[in-house]
């Protein structure tokens, strides 16, 4: 990991003032084999072979050096002792629909201004949490973290595992009181998968026949039928995922800005950019002061409204840890999803309102493989640069001084504890697979000498003191969103790289700006993180397909 980070950071700084995109094609990895592997993984019915293919795909990914894992996620939050009924899951979703503090209002901070509230277009964890409380799917997650029926009352699966038939609950309604039917699910799934919609998560439908523009889903009366291309062990998890939630066709297609002057889809998410849009879940958004606050009000037409105990969810929109914590201490918030880094040691194991829970995901640094920073380098040299940067990062120091919540050093991208799809754990050495370094791709210690050797392979020169020669300087900008912890991690990396003379500057931006700059390839190096959407390695692997909307590293493009 450290090799990787050091190398890329180095190259980035050299051309800090250059445009981001379009590196010399000679430095970009050929992504054909990776894309083919993902397709093969999704079509095979041999689960032992499938695990081997997943390992091969991760090998290819990590060899690029473009993904540098830092630590495996867990999660922290603070919640008043009088709040009952709240729960979260391994994937970072926060469920407030059954929570109560004995009053009619819960006051919450999850993050700053959300990027998108259309569940089909969202790709952030805070957005997924908002969707989970305001929209519904065929399934949802229980307090135990397993998928359970939500709008589906029951379902059947064919003997070959390829056809699912869901029977919906009777009397389902939208938040405006109109009928919600199986036809709405057919519309929603086809829309989310369609090329025209360009949803970041559209690839999650590619296990269904006819993907993307002729999806084999069909509504008949109160039933909804889905035909898969291959058996999928995690299909019910997909049915609980926000991209698969049901959305209202009339609201979407009747919104100002949906179509351009020629009748083509201009902004598929235009309908959900202000308060008052139609929802299908426990709450509906009734007030939205952008970059300041949001109010969600109980939806009386929600199918399980009698078990929704709180009338209002009031969200403070901020990414300022100090301001958020001060509001909590003043009694103005009942739940916060972050605390200042310098407060964690005082809270952990002492304050009963401070929680650390498990997550399934990886915090990492990502590199844009198309950046001009790699001009003039071969594929091998660009990889060596990125891996060198990874060797210079002191991940344990980051955990001890910034994260401080007992995270584990990440030596691979796929997180520890993720299942292998056939009753085992994926990240382990066994007779069928052995990781290149210990139990991963990077050791747990800083390796300055190894980093220098990799940078020399990439064409950099060093003086007798192990510092970069003035003839081959490295300077770059690191992109991160605002938030004390993210900035502090960037500062740790900055210090680590300076040990060999690499000059790194830090640029902070709003959360939604970070999401869009990464997606569009407007960066050289950026802070990244991925919480799994379901417990299978394919979720971590498929996001880097060439056509994936979450392929921030720009592989194959």
Coordinates of C-alpha atoms in Angstrom, one line a residue:
X1 CA 0.0 0.0 0.0
X2 CA 2.7 2.4 0.9
X3 CA 4.6 1.8 -2.3
X4 CA 1.6 2.7 -4.2
X5 CA 0.8 6.0 -2.5
X6 CA 4.3 7.3 -2.6
X7 CA 4.8 6.6 -6.2
X8 CA 1.7 8.3 -7.4
X9 CA 1.9 11.2 -5.2
X10 CA 5.4 11.7 -6.5
X11 CA 4.3 11.9 -10.1
X12 CA 1.4 14.0 -9.3
X13 CA 3.5 16.8 -7.9
X14 CA 5.7 17.0 -10.9
X15 CA 2.9 18.2 -13.0
X16 CA 0.7 19.8 -10.4
X17 CA -0.3 22.7 -12.7
X18 CA -1.2 20.5 -15.6
X19 CA -4.7 19.4 -16.6
X20 CA -5.8 16.3 -14.9
X21 CA -7.0 14.1 -17.7
X22 CA -5.4 12.2 -20.6
X23 CA -2.1 10.8 -19.6
X24 CA 0.1 9.2 -22.2
X25 CA -1.8 6.1 -23.1
X26 CA 1.4 4.1 -22.6
X27 CA 1.1 4.6 -18.9
X28 CA -2.5 3.4 -18.5
X29 CA -3.1 -0.3 -17.6
X30 CA -5.0 -2.4 -20.1
X31 CA -8.3 -3.1 -18.5
X32 CA -9.7 -5.6 -20.9
X33 CA -8.8 -8.6 -18.8
X34 CA -10.3 -7.1 -15.7
X35 CA -13.7 -6.4 -17.3
X36 CA -13.8 -9.9 -18.8
X37 CA -13.0 -11.3 -15.3
X38 CA -16.0 -9.4 -13.8
X39 CA -18.3 -10.8 -16.4
X40 CA -17.0 -14.3 -15.9
X41 CA -17.4 -14.0 -12.1
X42 CA -21.0 -13.0 -12.5
X43 CA -21.8 -15.9 -14.9
X44 CA -20.1 -18.8 -13.3
X45 CA -22.1 -21.2 -11.1
X46 CA -18.9 -22.9 -9.7
X47 CA -18.4 -21.0 -6.4
X48 CA -14.8 -22.4 -5.9
X49 CA -13.8 -21.2 -9.3
X50 CA -15.6 -17.9 -8.6
X51 CA -13.5 -17.2 -5.6
X52 CA -10.3 -17.9 -7.6
X53 CA -11.5 -15.4 -10.2
X54 CA -12.2 -12.8 -7.6
X55 CA -8.6 -13.2 -6.2
X56 CA -7.3 -12.8 -9.7
X57 CA -9.3 -9.6 -10.2
X58 CA -8.0 -8.2 -7.0
X59 CA -4.5 -9.1 -8.0
X60 CA -4.8 -7.1 -11.2
X61 CA -6.3 -4.1 -9.3
X62 CA -3.6 -4.0 -6.7
X63 CA -0.8 -4.4 -9.2
X64 CA -1.8 -1.1 -10.7
X65 CA -1.0 0.6 -7.4
X66 CA -3.9 2.9 -8.1
X67 CA -5.8 1.8 -4.9
X68 CA -3.8 2.2 -1.7
X69 CA -5.7 0.8 1.3
X70 CA -5.1 2.6 4.6
X71 CA -7.4 0.9 7.2
X72 CA -10.5 -1.2 7.4
X73 CA -13.6 0.8 8.4
X74 CA -15.5 0.8 11.6
X75 CA -18.0 3.5 12.5
X76 CA -18.6 5.9 15.4
X77 CA -21.5 8.0 16.5
X78 CA -23.0 9.6 19.6
X79 CA -26.6 9.2 20.6
X80 CA -28.6 10.3 23.6
X81 CA -29.3 7.6 26.2
X82 CA -33.1 8.2 25.9
X83 CA -33.1 7.3 22.1
X84 CA -34.5 3.8 21.5
X85 CA -35.1 1.8 18.3
X86 CA -32.3 3.1 16.2
X87 CA -30.0 0.7 14.4
X88 CA -27.2 0.7 11.8
X89 CA -25.7 -2.1 9.6
X90 CA -22.3 -3.1 8.3
X91 CA -22.8 -1.0 5.2
X92 CA -23.1 2.3 7.1
X93 CA -26.9 2.8 6.7
X94 CA -28.6 4.5 9.7
X95 CA -32.2 3.6 10.4
X96 CA -34.3 6.1 12.3
X97 CA -37.8 4.9 11.2
X98 CA -38.4 3.0 14.4
X99 CA -36.4 5.3 16.7
X100 CA -37.8 7.5 19.4
X101 CA -36.7 9.7 22.3
X102 CA -40.1 10.0 23.8
X103 CA -40.9 13.2 21.9
X104 CA -42.2 13.8 18.3
X105 CA -38.8 14.9 17.0
X106 CA -35.3 13.5 16.6
X107 CA -32.5 16.0 15.8
X108 CA -29.7 14.5 13.7
X109 CA -26.5 15.2 12.0
X110 CA -25.2 12.7 9.3
X111 CA -23.2 14.9 7.0
X112 CA -23.2 18.1 5.1
X113 CA -25.4 18.9 2.1
X114 CA -26.3 15.6 0.4
X115 CA -25.2 15.2 -3.2
X116 CA -28.3 13.4 -4.5
X117 CA -31.6 12.3 -2.9
X118 CA -32.8 10.3 -5.9
X119 CA -32.1 6.7 -4.6
X120 CA -31.2 5.6 -8.1
X121 CA -28.6 8.3 -8.5
X122 CA -27.1 8.4 -5.1
X123 CA -23.7 6.9 -4.5
X124 CA -22.8 8.2 -1.0
X125 CA -23.4 6.6 2.4
X126 CA -25.2 9.6 3.9
X127 CA -27.5 9.7 0.9
X128 CA -28.2 6.0 1.3
X129 CA -29.2 6.6 4.9
X130 CA -31.6 9.3 3.9
X131 CA -33.0 7.1 1.2
X132 CA -33.4 4.2 3.7
X133 CA -35.6 6.4 5.8
X134 CA -37.7 7.9 3.0
X135 CA -37.9 5.3 0.3
X136 CA -38.8 1.6 0.2
X137 CA -37.7 -1.5 -1.7
X138 CA -38.9 -5.0 -2.0
X139 CA -36.6 -5.8 0.9
X140 CA -34.9 -3.9 3.7
X141 CA -32.4 -4.7 6.4
X142 CA -33.5 -5.8 9.8
X143 CA -31.8 -4.8 13.1
X144 CA -29.9 -8.1 12.9
X145 CA -28.4 -6.9 9.5
X146 CA -30.2 -9.5 7.3
X147 CA -32.5 -8.7 4.3
X148 CA -36.2 -9.0 5.2
X149 CA -39.3 -8.4 3.2
X150 CA -40.5 -4.7 3.1
X151 CA -42.9 -4.0 0.3
X152 CA -42.7 -7.6 -0.8
X153 CA -45.1 -9.8 1.2
X154 CA -43.5 -13.0 -0.1
X155 CA -41.4 -14.4 -3.0
X156 CA -40.6 -17.6 -4.8
X157 CA -37.4 -18.7 -6.5
X158 CA -37.2 -21.2 -9.4
X159 CA -35.3 -24.4 -9.0
X160 CA -32.5 -23.2 -11.1
X161 CA -32.2 -20.0 -9.1
X162 CA -32.8 -17.8 -12.1
X163 CA -36.4 -16.5 -11.7
X164 CA -37.7 -14.6 -8.7
X165 CA -41.4 -13.8 -8.3
X166 CA -42.3 -11.2 -5.7
X167 CA -45.8 -10.7 -4.4
X168 CA -46.4 -7.2 -3.1
X169 CA -48.3 -6.2 0.0
X170 CA -51.9 -5.1 -0.6
X171 CA -52.8 -1.4 -0.4
X172 CA -49.4 0.1 -1.0
X173 CA -49.4 3.9 -1.4
X174 CA -47.1 6.7 -2.4
X175 CA -46.7 9.6 0.0
X176 CA -49.3 11.6 -2.0
X177 CA -51.8 8.9 -1.3
X178 CA -51.9 7.4 -4.9
X179 CA -51.6 3.7 -5.5
X180 CA -48.1 2.1 -5.6
X181 CA -48.1 -1.1 -7.7
X182 CA -45.7 -3.7 -9.1
X183 CA -45.6 -1.6 -12.3
X184 CA -43.8 1.1 -10.3
X185 CA -41.1 -1.4 -9.5
X186 CA -40.8 -2.4 -13.2
X187 CA -40.4 1.3 -14.1
X188 CA -37.9 2.0 -11.3
X189 CA -35.6 -0.9 -12.0
X190 CA -35.6 -0.3 -15.7
X191 CA -34.9 3.4 -15.2
X192 CA -32.0 2.8 -12.8
X193 CA -30.4 0.3 -15.1
X194 CA -30.9 2.3 -18.4
X195 CA -28.1 3.9 -20.2
X196 CA -30.1 7.1 -20.5
X197 CA -30.3 7.5 -16.7
X198 CA -26.5 7.1 -16.3
X199 CA -26.8 6.0 -12.7
X200 CA -23.4 5.3 -10.9
X201 CA -24.8 2.1 -9.7
X202 CA -26.5 0.9 -12.9
X203 CA -24.0 -2.0 -13.1
X204 CA -25.6 -3.6 -10.1
X205 CA -28.4 -4.6 -12.4
X206 CA -26.1 -6.4 -14.8
X207 CA -26.9 -9.8 -13.3
X208 CA -30.4 -9.5 -14.7
X209 CA -31.1 -10.6 -18.3
X210 CA -31.4 -7.8 -20.8
X211 CA -29.2 -5.3 -18.9
X212 CA -29.0 -2.4 -19.4
X213 CA -31.8 -1.3 -21.7
X214 CA -34.1 -4.3 -22.0
X215 CA -34.1 -5.5 -18.4
X216 CA -36.0 -8.8 -17.9
X217 CA -38.4 -7.6 -15.1
X218 CA -42.1 -7.6 -15.5
X219 CA -45.2 -6.6 -13.5
X220 CA -48.3 -8.6 -13.6
X221 CA -51.1 -7.6 -11.3
X222 CA -49.6 -7.7 -7.8
X223 CA -46.5 -9.7 -8.7
X224 CA -43.1 -8.6 -9.9
X225 CA -41.0 -11.1 -11.8
X226 CA -37.2 -10.9 -12.3
X227 CA -35.1 -13.2 -14.6
X228 CA -31.4 -13.4 -13.7
X229 CA -28.6 -14.3 -16.2
X230 CA -27.0 -16.5 -13.5
X231 CA -27.8 -17.6 -9.9
X232 CA -27.0 -14.8 -7.5
X233 CA -26.4 -15.6 -3.8
X234 CA -26.8 -12.0 -2.7
X235 CA -29.8 -11.1 -4.8
X236 CA -32.1 -10.3 -1.8
X237 CA -29.4 -7.9 -0.6
X238 CA -29.7 -6.1 -3.9
X239 CA -33.4 -5.9 -3.4
X240 CA -32.7 -4.0 -0.1
X241 CA -30.1 -1.7 -1.7
X242 CA -31.2 2.0 -2.4
X243 CA -30.7 1.9 -6.2
X244 CA -33.4 -0.8 -6.3
X245 CA -35.9 1.3 -4.3
X246 CA -39.2 2.3 -6.0
X247 CA -39.6 5.8 -7.3
X248 CA -42.6 7.7 -8.8
X249 CA -42.7 8.0 -12.6
X250 CA -45.1 10.9 -12.7
X251 CA -42.9 12.9 -10.2
X252 CA -39.7 12.2 -12.1
X253 CA -40.9 12.9 -15.6
X254 CA -43.1 15.9 -14.7
X255 CA -40.2 17.8 -13.0
X256 CA -38.9 21.0 -14.5
X257 CA -35.5 20.4 -16.0
X258 CA -36.1 16.7 -16.6
X259 CA -36.0 17.1 -20.4
X260 CA -34.1 19.4 -22.7
X261 CA -35.6 21.5 -25.5
X262 CA -35.3 18.5 -27.8
X263 CA -37.2 16.1 -25.5
X264 CA -34.1 14.2 -24.3
X265 CA -33.4 13.4 -20.7
X266 CA -31.3 16.3 -19.3
X267 CA -31.4 15.8 -15.6
X268 CA -32.9 12.5 -14.4
X269 CA -32.7 13.7 -10.8
X270 CA -34.4 17.1 -11.2
X271 CA -37.4 15.9 -9.3
X272 CA -35.6 15.4 -6.0
X273 CA -33.6 18.7 -5.7
X274 CA -36.1 20.6 -3.5
X275 CA -38.4 19.5 -0.6
X276 CA -41.8 18.1 -1.3
X277 CA -41.1 15.3 -3.7
X278 CA -43.1 12.1 -3.6
X279 CA -41.6 9.2 -1.6
X280 CA -42.4 5.6 -0.7
X281 CA -40.9 5.2 2.7
X282 CA -41.4 6.1 6.3
X283 CA -40.7 9.8 5.9
X284 CA -41.0 12.5 3.2
X285 CA -38.8 15.7 2.9
X286 CA -40.9 18.7 3.8
X287 CA -38.3 21.4 4.4
X288 CA -34.8 21.9 2.9
X289 CA -32.7 25.0 3.5
X290 CA -29.7 24.1 1.4
X291 CA -26.4 23.7 3.2
X292 CA -28.2 24.4 6.5
X293 CA -31.0 22.0 7.4
X294 CA -33.6 19.4 6.3
X295 CA -36.8 18.3 7.9
X296 CA -38.4 14.9 7.2
X297 CA -42.0 14.4 8.3
X298 CA -43.7 11.0 8.9
X299 CA -45.5 9.6 5.8
X300 CA -49.0 8.5 6.9
X301 CA -49.3 6.4 3.8
X302 CA -46.2 4.3 4.5
X303 CA -47.2 0.6 4.7
X304 CA -45.8 0.3 8.3
X305 CA -46.7 3.8 9.5
X306 CA -48.2 2.5 12.7
X307 CA -44.7 1.4 13.8
X308 CA -43.0 4.7 13.0
X309 CA -42.9 6.4 16.4
X310 CA -41.3 9.8 15.6
X311 CA -43.1 12.5 13.6
X312 CA -40.1 14.6 12.6
X313 CA -36.5 14.0 11.7
X314 CA -34.6 17.3 11.8
X315 CA -31.2 17.2 10.1
X316 CA -28.4 19.7 10.7
X317 CA -26.3 19.9 7.5
X318 CA -22.6 20.4 8.4
X319 CA -19.2 18.7 8.0
X320 CA -17.6 20.8 10.8
X321 CA -16.8 18.3 13.5
X322 CA -16.3 21.0 16.1
X323 CA -19.6 22.7 15.4
X324 CA -21.4 19.4 15.3
X325 CA -20.0 18.3 18.6
X326 CA -20.7 21.6 20.3
X327 CA -24.3 21.4 19.1
X328 CA -24.6 17.9 20.6
X329 CA -23.0 19.1 23.9
X330 CA -25.5 22.0 24.0
X331 CA -28.4 19.6 23.8
X332 CA -29.4 20.7 20.3
X333 CA -28.8 17.3 18.6
X334 CA -29.9 13.7 19.6
X335 CA -27.6 11.9 17.2
X336 CA -24.3 12.8 15.5
X337 CA -22.2 10.7 13.1
X338 CA -18.8 12.3 13.9
X339 CA -16.8 13.8 16.7
X340 CA -13.6 15.9 16.6
X341 CA -10.5 13.7 16.5
X342 CA -9.1 15.2 19.7
X343 CA -12.2 14.2 21.6
X344 CA -12.2 10.5 20.8
X345 CA -9.7 9.4 23.5
X346 CA -11.8 11.2 26.1
X347 CA -15.0 9.5 25.0
X348 CA -14.0 6.0 24.1
X349 CA -14.8 3.5 26.9
X350 CA -16.0 6.4 29.2
X351 CA -19.1 8.1 27.7
X352 CA -22.1 5.7 27.4
X353 CA -23.4 7.8 24.5
X354 CA -20.3 7.2 22.4
X355 CA -20.5 4.1 20.1
X356 CA -18.0 2.3 17.9
X357 CA -19.6 -0.3 15.7
X358 CA -18.4 -2.7 12.9
X359 CA -18.4 -1.7 9.3
X360 CA -17.4 -3.7 6.2
X361 CA -15.2 -1.5 4.0
X362 CA -11.9 0.2 3.4
X363 CA -10.5 3.7 3.7
X364 CA -8.0 4.2 0.9
X365 CA -6.2 6.7 -1.3
X366 CA -7.0 6.6 -5.0
X367 CA -5.1 7.7 -8.1
X368 CA -6.4 8.8 -11.5
X369 CA -4.6 6.5 -13.9
X370 CA -5.4 9.0 -16.8
X371 CA -3.6 11.9 -15.1
X372 CA -0.9 13.7 -17.1
X373 CA 1.2 13.0 -14.0
X374 CA 2.1 9.8 -15.7
X375 CA 3.1 11.2 -19.1
X376 CA 6.3 9.6 -20.4
X377 CA 6.0 6.6 -18.0
X378 CA 5.4 3.0 -19.0
X379 CA 2.6 1.0 -17.4
X380 CA 5.2 -0.6 -15.1
X381 CA 6.8 2.7 -14.1
X382 CA 3.5 4.3 -13.3
X383 CA 2.6 1.3 -11.1
X384 CA 5.9 1.4 -9.4
X385 CA 5.4 5.1 -8.6
X386 CA 2.0 4.5 -7.0
X387 CA 3.1 1.5 -5.0
X388 CA 6.1 3.5 -3.7
X389 CA 3.9 6.1 -2.3
X390 CA 2.0 3.4 -0.5
X391 CA 5.1 2.1 1.2
X392 CA 5.8 5.5 2.7
X393 CA 2.5 5.8 4.6
X394 CA 2.5 5.0 8.3
X395 CA -1.0 3.6 8.6
X396 CA -0.6 2.6 12.2
X397 CA 0.2 6.2 13.1
X398 CA -2.9 7.3 11.3
X399 CA -5.0 4.8 13.3
X400 CA -3.4 5.7 16.6
X401 CA -3.5 9.5 16.3
X402 CA -6.4 10.3 13.9
X403 CA -8.9 7.4 13.6
X404 CA -8.4 6.2 17.2
X405 CA -11.3 3.7 17.0
X406 CA -9.3 0.5 17.0
X407 CA -9.3 0.2 13.2
X408 CA -7.1 -2.4 11.6
X409 CA -4.4 -1.7 9.1
X410 CA -5.6 -2.6 5.6
X411 CA -3.2 -4.7 3.7
X412 CA -5.6 -5.4 0.8
X413 CA -8.6 -3.6 -0.7
X414 CA -11.2 -6.2 0.0
X415 CA -11.8 -5.9 3.7
X416 CA -11.1 -8.5 6.4
X417 CA -14.2 -10.4 7.4
X418 CA -15.8 -10.3 3.9
X419 CA -17.3 -13.7 3.0
X420 CA -16.2 -15.6 -0.1
X421 CA -19.6 -16.6 -1.3
X422 CA -19.4 -20.3 -0.2
X423 CA -19.4 -20.3 3.6
X424 CA -15.9 -19.0 4.1
X425 CA -13.9 -15.8 4.6
X426 CA -12.3 -14.4 1.5
X427 CA -9.2 -12.6 2.9
X428 CA -7.1 -15.5 4.1
X429 CA -4.2 -17.7 2.8
X430 CA -5.1 -21.3 2.1
X431 CA -4.2 -24.1 -0.2
X432 CA -5.9 -22.4 -3.1
X433 CA -4.6 -18.9 -2.7
X434 CA -1.7 -17.1 -1.0
X435 CA -1.4 -13.3 -0.8
X436 CA 1.8 -11.7 -2.1
X437 CA 2.8 -10.1 1.2
X438 CA 1.6 -11.7 4.4
X439 CA -2.2 -11.6 4.4
X440 CA -2.4 -8.9 1.7
X441 CA -0.5 -6.8 -0.8
X442 CA 1.4 -4.5 1.6
X443 CA 3.2 -5.0 4.9
X444 CA 2.2 -3.2 8.0
X445 CA 5.5 -1.3 8.4
X446 CA 6.8 1.8 6.6
X447 CA 9.4 0.7 4.0
X448 CA 11.4 3.8 2.9
X449 CA 14.1 1.8 1.2
X450 CA 11.5 -0.2 -0.8
X451 CA 9.8 3.0 -1.8
X452 CA 13.1 4.6 -3.0
X453 CA 13.9 1.5 -5.1
X454 CA 10.4 1.7 -6.8
X455 CA 10.8 5.4 -7.5
X456 CA 14.2 4.7 -9.0
X457 CA 12.6 2.2 -11.3
X458 CA 10.2 5.0 -12.3
X459 CA 13.1 7.2 -13.2
X460 CA 13.6 9.3 -10.1
X461 CA 17.1 10.1 -8.7
X462 CA 18.1 10.4 -5.0
X463 CA 21.0 12.0 -3.2
X464 CA 23.3 10.3 -0.7
X465 CA 20.8 11.1 2.1
X466 CA 18.0 9.3 0.5
X467 CA 16.2 12.5 -0.6
X468 CA 14.8 13.2 -4.1
X469 CA 17.3 14.9 -6.3
X470 CA 16.5 18.5 -7.4
X471 CA 16.7 17.2 -11.0
X472 CA 13.7 15.0 -10.5
X473 CA 11.3 16.7 -8.0
X474 CA 7.9 15.5 -7.1
X475 CA 5.0 17.9 -6.2
X476 CA 1.3 17.2 -6.2
X477 CA -2.1 18.2 -4.8
X478 CA -4.1 15.8 -2.6
X479 CA -7.9 16.2 -2.8
X480 CA -10.1 15.6 0.2
X481 CA -13.4 16.8 1.6
X482 CA -13.8 19.0 4.6
X483 CA -13.8 17.2 8.0
X484 CA -11.1 17.2 10.7
X485 CA -10.3 13.5 10.4
X486 CA -9.9 13.5 6.6
X487 CA -7.7 16.6 6.7
X488 CA -5.6 15.1 9.5
X489 CA -5.1 11.9 7.6
X490 CA -4.0 14.0 4.6
X491 CA -1.5 15.8 6.8
X492 CA -0.1 12.5 8.1
X493 CA 0.5 11.4 4.5
X494 CA 2.0 14.7 3.7
X495 CA 4.5 14.3 6.5
X496 CA 5.3 10.7 5.5
X497 CA 6.0 11.6 1.9
X498 CA 8.2 14.5 3.0
X499 CA 10.6 12.0 4.5
X500 CA 12.0 11.4 1.0
X501 CA 11.5 15.0 -0.3
X502 CA 8.1 14.7 -1.9
X503 CA 6.1 18.0 -1.7
X504 CA 2.4 17.5 -1.2
X505 CA -0.2 20.2 -0.9
X506 CA -3.8 19.6 0.4
X507 CA -6.9 20.9 -1.2
X508 CA -10.2 20.6 0.7
X509 CA -13.7 21.0 -0.8
X510 CA -17.3 20.4 -0.1
X511 CA -18.5 16.8 0.1
X512 CA -20.6 17.0 -3.1
X513 CA -17.7 18.7 -5.0
X514 CA -15.4 15.8 -4.0
X515 CA -17.9 13.2 -5.2
X516 CA -18.2 14.9 -8.6
X517 CA -14.6 15.7 -9.1
X518 CA -13.6 12.1 -8.4
X519 CA -16.3 10.8 -10.7
X520 CA -15.3 13.1 -13.5
X521 CA -11.6 12.4 -13.1
X522 CA -10.8 16.0 -12.1
X523 CA -8.0 15.0 -9.7
X524 CA -4.6 13.4 -9.6
X525 CA -4.8 11.8 -6.1
X526 CA -7.8 11.8 -3.8
X527 CA -9.0 10.4 -0.5
X528 CA -11.4 7.5 -1.1
X529 CA -13.5 5.1 1.0
X530 CA -15.8 2.3 0.2
X531 CA -18.4 0.7 2.5
X532 CA -19.6 -2.6 1.0
X533 CA -23.2 -2.6 -0.3
X534 CA -23.5 -6.3 0.5
X535 CA -21.2 -9.0 1.9
X536 CA -19.5 -10.4 -1.2
X537 CA -16.2 -9.4 -2.8
X538 CA -17.8 -8.8 -6.2
X539 CA -19.2 -5.6 -4.7
X540 CA -15.7 -4.3 -4.2
X541 CA -14.4 -5.6 -7.5
X542 CA -17.2 -4.6 -9.9
X543 CA -17.1 -0.9 -9.0
X544 CA -13.8 -0.6 -11.0
X545 CA -15.3 -2.0 -14.3
X546 CA -14.6 0.4 -17.2
X547 CA -18.3 1.4 -17.4
X548 CA -19.0 1.6 -13.7
X549 CA -20.2 5.0 -12.4
X550 CA -18.0 4.4 -9.3
X551 CA -14.8 3.9 -11.3
X552 CA -13.2 7.0 -9.9
X553 CA -9.7 5.8 -10.9
X554 CA -10.8 6.0 -14.6
X555 CA -9.6 2.5 -15.4
X556 CA -10.1 1.6 -19.1
X557 CA -11.5 5.0 -20.1

